[in-house]
């Protein structure tokens, strides 16, 4: 089935460069992109066109790190230090997800909100609860979202209500994998972070990753006290990342959230092994973790993608998170005495969209062969002093959160809004 | 006429402390607050009650620095350095306001948006155009907003389309003052900033301030190159602020936006003279001006209020600006190697509301004798994992921008939404 979308088409094929085709045609076939055309090629002349007029047709977003069970605590406890925040809010809220009715209600709401905000691909942490994790996968699948969900593993340092026994964690993980039969939502192995998992559990998870050929997501070098804690826990490992390397969790299907305090050696290893940094600008600001050297990481050839990291981050919308990424890069620049530069809106948008395509085995932008993921934005309610260029309208839309301005969303070719 | 609002009442009587009265009564008489009561006093028993049920009744916001003519460029040009941004966007957009039809359209829209966002008091820059300034005042008055608007003075360094002759600037200012007959919107003298005004103009404005007994607003020590520029222009003045002191523009009715790079001497003089720092967190981040020492300023007893500073700032909503203020304070803390602390949500809310009351000759919070400025917030669409406290609901509402959650707004006792 051929689908032709007409409008002002914006994509990020190269880092820092927008491809803009005014009044162009975005053509896909059975959900696979054929191309973006200024003039509709002869072969498609007889197909029906969905005409979005003067609206913006943009790549939709990939949110590559967020905690689904923390959605009900969005924007709370932000005055607390990290450990108090975890104990007062995060862990008790996550513990609620043993209740499957509650999980169904919250995850249904979250899935719809993601689509409404133009996020069509995710890499998501669930809680340690197997049933709730399957419910989350089911709700995302139904809403039309694609990507990965991980049942969290934690057999130490989680508190009474939020911790598994080692063998239980292994068994539940295997059972969860067997029951994960969804078309667009796939499992990803998710040790919460090194302090949450015993060596025994990590070893077992490493074997599962190998056996099932699964991707991995976790946290890395988020704040300085966490880095010190990992050093104490693992005198056998020279650095934090070595605790993941050791168990076969360090390759080009590995997502590591934060990396604010990664050493040069850690960063070099990420580059050499194709590991992804998931930059979580809002969360790193809210929890005062620090400002990662994102611009330098990208320039050095490290894979960098973006994550909302709700609820350390307080923005579910990736429009806001792209803006937060720009602001964080400007803070980093100020911290560096205005010497290291900042991310432009085009660069940050690339990180929030195209950069994640690689993780999904695709090319950047609306490349031929990619699955169709896009959103249609109606920015006509905003006032202006003159006729704006498409690029200006694009930039303005990144900064101005406009509820209900996203009028349609396509995910893997399916119209999901 | 007695007005009784019932609901969960939140106000900031003291810096850093919220006053919360669950299911309380906020009583006013002819627009003047009588008090907040847990139980309705006998004398009001026969009055009609406007019952907002479980909703939040909060102080509305004061936006003490924003550029009205920059509203149509919200969120644009954020990748540009300050001078390019001014020349490409700010000055050309402002120049459009010689067109009174255009001014009417934009200012009507802006006034409605401010009310919709719960901002009921402002100190606002217009452009240099007298007619457009009167239109702005008229539109704010009609929408129900209170506060100050200034016709901008600039007789140097403004470019061809946005500069006055010295005598013209003086004459137009006097004519504008004569025509400014609005009940809730009053004039404020507004030299754009020192580099925009010749000494001759500054001297004349100083005399006008004295003769008409007017407040003053301008910019101060926003970025390092501006500070150097002022030093070059004024070899007679030891520091930037001395250029305002010299012309009688330095007292407890003076608003100075930014003060990011103010010296200890400048800050001490602000304290000694009761001058207000208008902190513009979003703008200072976007334009990479730097991070002001806001926490220290407040602790040192300097008057600090907040401004959205659109369109250097990209948030019109003061909810967002309060959140941006917290984030900027956390950035400052990181910049200071985690040693200087950050602003809590209660502290930042105080700066966005009560702190400005002093400028309007009122006490903080919903104090008896204050004019009634408040908003009613319906946060029932947000999900949660348990029954939240009012304080938690308040904090969550600061962080979660909720379009259309503000269901009513009162400004000087009048229901304006």
XYZ file of N, CA, C and O in Angstrom, chain B residues 224-317:
376
model
N 29.092 39.969 29.638
C 30.412 40.561 29.867
C 30.786 41.608 28.816
O 31.370 42.636 29.149
N 30.407 41.359 27.549
C 30.802 42.348 26.528
C 29.987 43.631 26.671
O 30.485 44.725 26.391
N 28.759 43.507 27.131
C 27.944 44.702 27.396
C 28.590 45.534 28.520
O 28.675 46.766 28.422
N 29.037 44.852 29.563
C 29.682 45.546 30.687
C 30.916 46.305 30.202
O 31.118 47.479 30.545
N 31.714 45.659 29.340
C 32.910 46.326 28.796
C 32.534 47.525 27.936
O 33.180 48.573 27.983
N 31.484 47.342 27.140
C 31.025 48.400 26.241
C 30.621 49.649 27.035
O 30.988 50.776 26.694
N 29.888 49.436 28.116
C 29.453 50.565 28.960
C 30.673 51.268 29.559
O 30.719 52.493 29.636
N 31.667 50.486 29.919
C 32.911 51.081 30.471
C 33.564 52.001 29.443
O 34.033 53.087 29.779
N 33.593 51.542 28.181
C 34.166 52.378 27.102
C 33.355 53.654 26.906
O 33.909 54.736 26.716
N 32.025 53.508 26.918
C 31.146 54.656 26.673
C 31.200 55.667 27.821
O 30.952 56.849 27.622
N 31.465 55.179 29.024
C 31.419 56.046 30.203
C 32.700 55.988 31.026
O 32.701 55.426 32.124
N 33.764 56.584 30.502
C 35.005 56.611 31.300
C 34.824 57.409 32.598
O 35.601 57.259 33.534
N 33.738 58.193 32.648
C 33.450 58.982 33.858
C 32.849 58.146 34.986
O 32.802 58.595 36.136
N 32.370 56.960 34.656
C 31.691 56.137 35.673
C 32.533 54.916 36.023
O 32.923 54.157 35.130
N 32.783 54.675 37.319
C 33.605 53.514 37.692
C 32.944 52.185 37.303
O 33.632 51.251 36.906
N 31.620 52.140 37.397
C 30.954 50.880 37.038
C 29.644 51.135 36.297
O 29.138 52.260 36.269
N 29.101 50.072 35.731
C 27.881 50.149 34.925
C 26.766 50.881 35.682
O 26.167 51.839 35.192
N 26.500 50.449 36.920
C 25.346 51.006 37.632
C 25.478 52.509 37.899
O 24.486 53.215 38.029
N 26.739 52.987 37.944
C 26.933 54.421 38.170
C 26.318 55.266 37.051
O 25.954 56.418 37.278
N 26.174 54.639 35.845
C 25.571 55.390 34.723
C 24.074 55.618 34.959
O 23.485 56.504 34.350
N 23.463 54.821 35.814
C 22.063 55.063 36.175
C 21.968 55.975 37.407
O 21.113 56.857 37.468
N 22.860 55.729 38.361
C 22.886 56.562 39.584
C 23.008 58.028 39.200
O 22.275 58.890 39.694
N 23.924 58.285 38.276
C 24.256 59.647 37.835
C 23.029 60.456 37.396
O 22.999 61.682 37.537
N 22.034 59.761 36.848
C 20.879 60.481 36.306
C 19.600 60.266 37.128
O 18.487 60.396 36.627
N 19.791 59.910 38.388
C 18.623 59.784 39.275
C 17.736 58.590 38.965
O 16.518 58.642 39.075
N 18.381 57.498 38.530
C 17.622 56.299 38.155
C 18.018 55.123 39.043
O 18.278 54.018 38.548
N 18.073 55.347 40.312
C 18.629 54.309 41.203
C 17.976 54.426 42.575
O 18.523 55.027 43.490
N 16.777 53.853 42.700
C 16.082 53.945 43.988
C 15.141 52.741 44.169
O 15.176 51.795 43.371
N 14.298 52.793 45.151
C 13.447 51.630 45.450
C 12.231 51.513 44.540
O 11.319 50.742 44.809
N 12.230 52.289 43.451
C 11.243 52.100 42.378
C 11.973 51.819 41.063
O 11.485 52.151 39.984
N 13.153 51.222 41.186
C 13.965 50.907 40.005
C 14.056 49.399 39.812
O 14.428 48.667 40.738
N 13.711 48.942 38.605
C 13.835 47.527 38.232
C 15.001 47.380 37.273
O 15.016 48.017 36.214
N 15.962 46.544 37.621
C 17.108 46.330 36.746
C 17.167 44.856 36.323
O 17.400 43.969 37.159
N 16.949 44.627 35.038
C 16.896 43.258 34.542
C 18.290 42.645 34.429
O 19.230 43.318 34.029
N 18.394 41.381 34.809
C 19.568 40.514 34.635
C 20.572 40.543 35.791
O 20.599 39.627 36.600
N 21.481 41.531 35.831
C 22.478 41.609 36.920
C 23.239 40.291 37.075
O 23.489 39.825 38.194
N 23.588 39.699 35.937
C 24.330 38.434 35.972
C 25.788 38.680 36.358
O 26.403 37.866 37.053
N 26.311 39.809 35.877
C 27.739 40.076 36.099
C 27.958 41.306 36.977
O 28.928 42.044 36.793
N 27.041 41.532 37.901
C 27.172 42.670 38.816
C 28.326 42.433 39.790
O 28.469 41.338 40.337
N 29.100 43.468 40.017
C 30.227 43.382 40.960
C 29.688 43.461 42.390
O 28.552 43.873 42.611
N 30.501 43.081 43.374
C 30.067 43.219 44.777
C 29.644 44.654 45.100
O 28.669 44.868 45.822
N 30.339 45.636 44.539
C 29.995 47.036 44.822
C 28.624 47.380 44.235
O 27.816 48.059 44.860
N 28.377 46.872 43.014
C 27.079 47.109 42.367
C 25.954 46.485 43.195
O 24.910 47.103 43.437
N 26.188 45.260 43.658
C 25.173 44.561 44.442
C 24.930 45.260 45.781
O 23.791 45.386 46.231
N 25.993 45.729 46.402
C 25.837 46.418 47.682
C 24.997 47.688 47.489
O 24.116 48.008 48.293
N 25.244 48.381 46.408
C 24.490 49.607 46.138
C 23.011 49.293 45.857
O 22.124 50.061 46.229
N 22.751 48.156 45.202
C 21.355 47.754 44.974
C 20.664 47.536 46.312
O 19.542 47.986 46.535
N 21.362 46.844 47.194
C 20.788 46.584 48.511
C 20.551 47.895 49.267
O 19.461 48.147 49.789
N 21.563 48.744 49.301
C 21.477 49.984 50.076
C 20.370 50.899 49.558
O 19.790 51.670 50.319
N 20.089 50.824 48.257
C 19.105 51.733 47.665
C 17.765 51.065 47.359
O 16.876 51.690 46.795
N 17.644 49.816 47.701
C 16.375 49.123 47.486
C 16.053 48.865 46.026
O 14.897 48.618 45.656
N 17.075 48.895 45.172
C 16.876 48.617 43.744
C 16.549 47.134 43.557
O 17.074 46.284 44.282
N 15.680 46.819 42.574
C 15.265 45.438 42.333
C 16.099 44.776 41.230
O 16.255 45.341 40.143
N 16.589 43.591 41.520
C 17.142 42.716 40.480
C 15.967 41.961 39.858
O 15.213 41.308 40.575
N 15.800 42.071 38.537
C 14.806 41.217 37.881
C 15.563 40.058 37.236
O 16.290 40.235 36.253
N 15.390 38.899 37.832
C 16.123 37.710 37.381
C 15.378 37.074 36.206
O 14.182 36.789 36.309
N 16.095 36.843 35.115
C 15.483 36.309 33.890
C 16.199 35.007 33.536
O 17.077 34.968 32.664
N 15.817 33.939 34.206
C 16.565 32.685 34.133
C 16.599 32.101 32.725
O 17.661 31.691 32.238
N 15.443 32.071 32.049
C 15.382 31.434 30.731
C 16.233 32.207 29.724
O 17.011 31.623 28.972
N 16.087 33.503 29.733
C 16.848 34.341 28.815
C 18.354 34.225 29.063
O 19.147 34.104 28.131
N 18.733 34.248 30.334
C 20.168 34.155 30.641
C 20.762 32.829 30.187
O 21.949 32.755 29.863
N 19.920 31.780 30.152
C 20.382 30.490 29.631
C 20.432 30.520 28.116
O 21.423 30.136 27.505
N 19.336 30.970 27.488
C 19.253 30.929 26.028
C 20.352 31.753 25.357
O 20.936 31.337 24.362
N 20.586 32.951 25.912
C 21.585 33.842 25.304
C 22.972 33.626 25.910
O 23.912 34.356 25.602
N 23.070 32.602 26.768
C 24.336 32.249 27.411
C 24.991 33.414 28.137
O 26.222 33.542 28.149
N 24.164 34.251 28.758
C 24.710 35.375 29.516
C 25.483 34.879 30.728
O 26.512 35.438 31.101
N 24.952 33.842 31.346
C 25.587 33.288 32.538
C 24.546 33.004 33.597
O 23.343 33.120 33.348
N 24.997 32.606 34.784
C 24.082 32.255 35.871
C 24.277 33.214 37.037
O 25.326 33.220 37.673
N 23.266 34.039 37.287
C 23.344 35.009 38.373
C 23.360 34.303 39.722
O 22.851 33.196 39.858
N 23.943 34.972 40.718
C 24.036 34.430 42.084
C 22.748 34.752 42.840
O 22.770 35.437 43.878
N 21.618 34.264 42.335
C 20.325 34.672 42.888
C 20.161 34.277 44.351
O 19.719 35.069 45.179
N 20.517 33.055 44.674
C 20.348 32.599 46.058
C 21.116 33.511 47.019
O 20.590 33.949 48.039
N 22.338 33.801 46.660
C 23.169 34.668 47.511
C 22.574 36.080 47.587
O 22.531 36.693 48.657
N 22.101 36.594 46.460
C 21.502 37.939 46.462
C 20.333 38.012 47.443
O 20.239 38.954 48.230
N 19.461 37.022 47.376
C 18.300 37.023 48.278
C 18.776 36.915 49.728
O 18.330 37.663 50.598
N 19.715 35.995 49.971
C 20.243 35.825 51.332
C 20.884 37.111 51.844
O 20.854 37.408 53.041
N 21.464 37.881 50.926
C 22.113 39.142 51.307
C 21.120 40.298 51.472
O 21.526 41.420 51.769
N 19.832 40.033 51.224
C 18.820 41.075 51.458
C 18.538 41.978 50.271
O 17.926 43.038 50.414
N 18.973 41.571 49.090
C 18.657 42.348 47.880
C 17.255 41.963 47.404
O 16.855 40.804 47.492
N 16.496 42.940 46.903
C 15.182 42.661 46.324
C 15.353 41.913 45.004
O 15.962 42.446 44.070
N 14.825 40.703 44.917
C 14.900 39.945 43.668
C 13.498 39.534 43.234
O 12.738 38.959 44.024
N 13.144 39.857 42.014
C 11.872 39.430 41.423
C 12.183 38.700 40.109
O 13.341 38.633 39.700
N 11.160 38.147 39.462
C 11.402 37.366 38.246
C 10.811 38.031 36.993
O 9.806 38.738 37.080
N 11.463 37.763 35.860
C 10.942 38.217 34.579
C 11.048 37.121 33.538
O 12.001 36.345 33.551
N 10.054 37.049 32.666
C 10.124 36.053 31.589
C 11.130 36.492 30.529
O 11.691 35.673 29.821
N 11.330 37.819 30.433
C 12.191 38.398 29.401
C 11.940 37.824 28.018
O 12.886 37.543 27.285
N 10.667 37.612 27.660
C 10.467 37.228 26.259
C 10.975 38.375 25.403
O 10.834 39.528 25.778
N 11.650 38.103 24.277
C 11.852 36.825 23.660
C 13.297 36.335 23.770
O 13.688 35.419 23.077
N 14.100 36.946 24.680
C 15.359 36.291 25.045
C 14.986 35.030 25.808
O 15.532 33.955 25.605
N 14.005 35.180 26.683
C 13.354 34.026 27.311
C 12.328 33.454 26.352
O 11.755 34.191 25.540
N 12.100 32.175 26.401
C 11.157 31.551 25.469
C 9.884 31.071 26.161
O 9.046 30.422 25.540
N 9.737 31.364 27.460
C 8.540 30.951 28.190
C 7.704 32.164 28.570
O 8.158 32.997 29.361
N 6.483 32.259 28.100
C 5.602 33.321 28.577
C 5.018 32.947 29.939
O 4.831 33.796 30.807
N 4.735 31.656 30.130
C 4.136 31.192 31.383
C 5.119 31.347 32.541
O 6.266 30.902 32.477
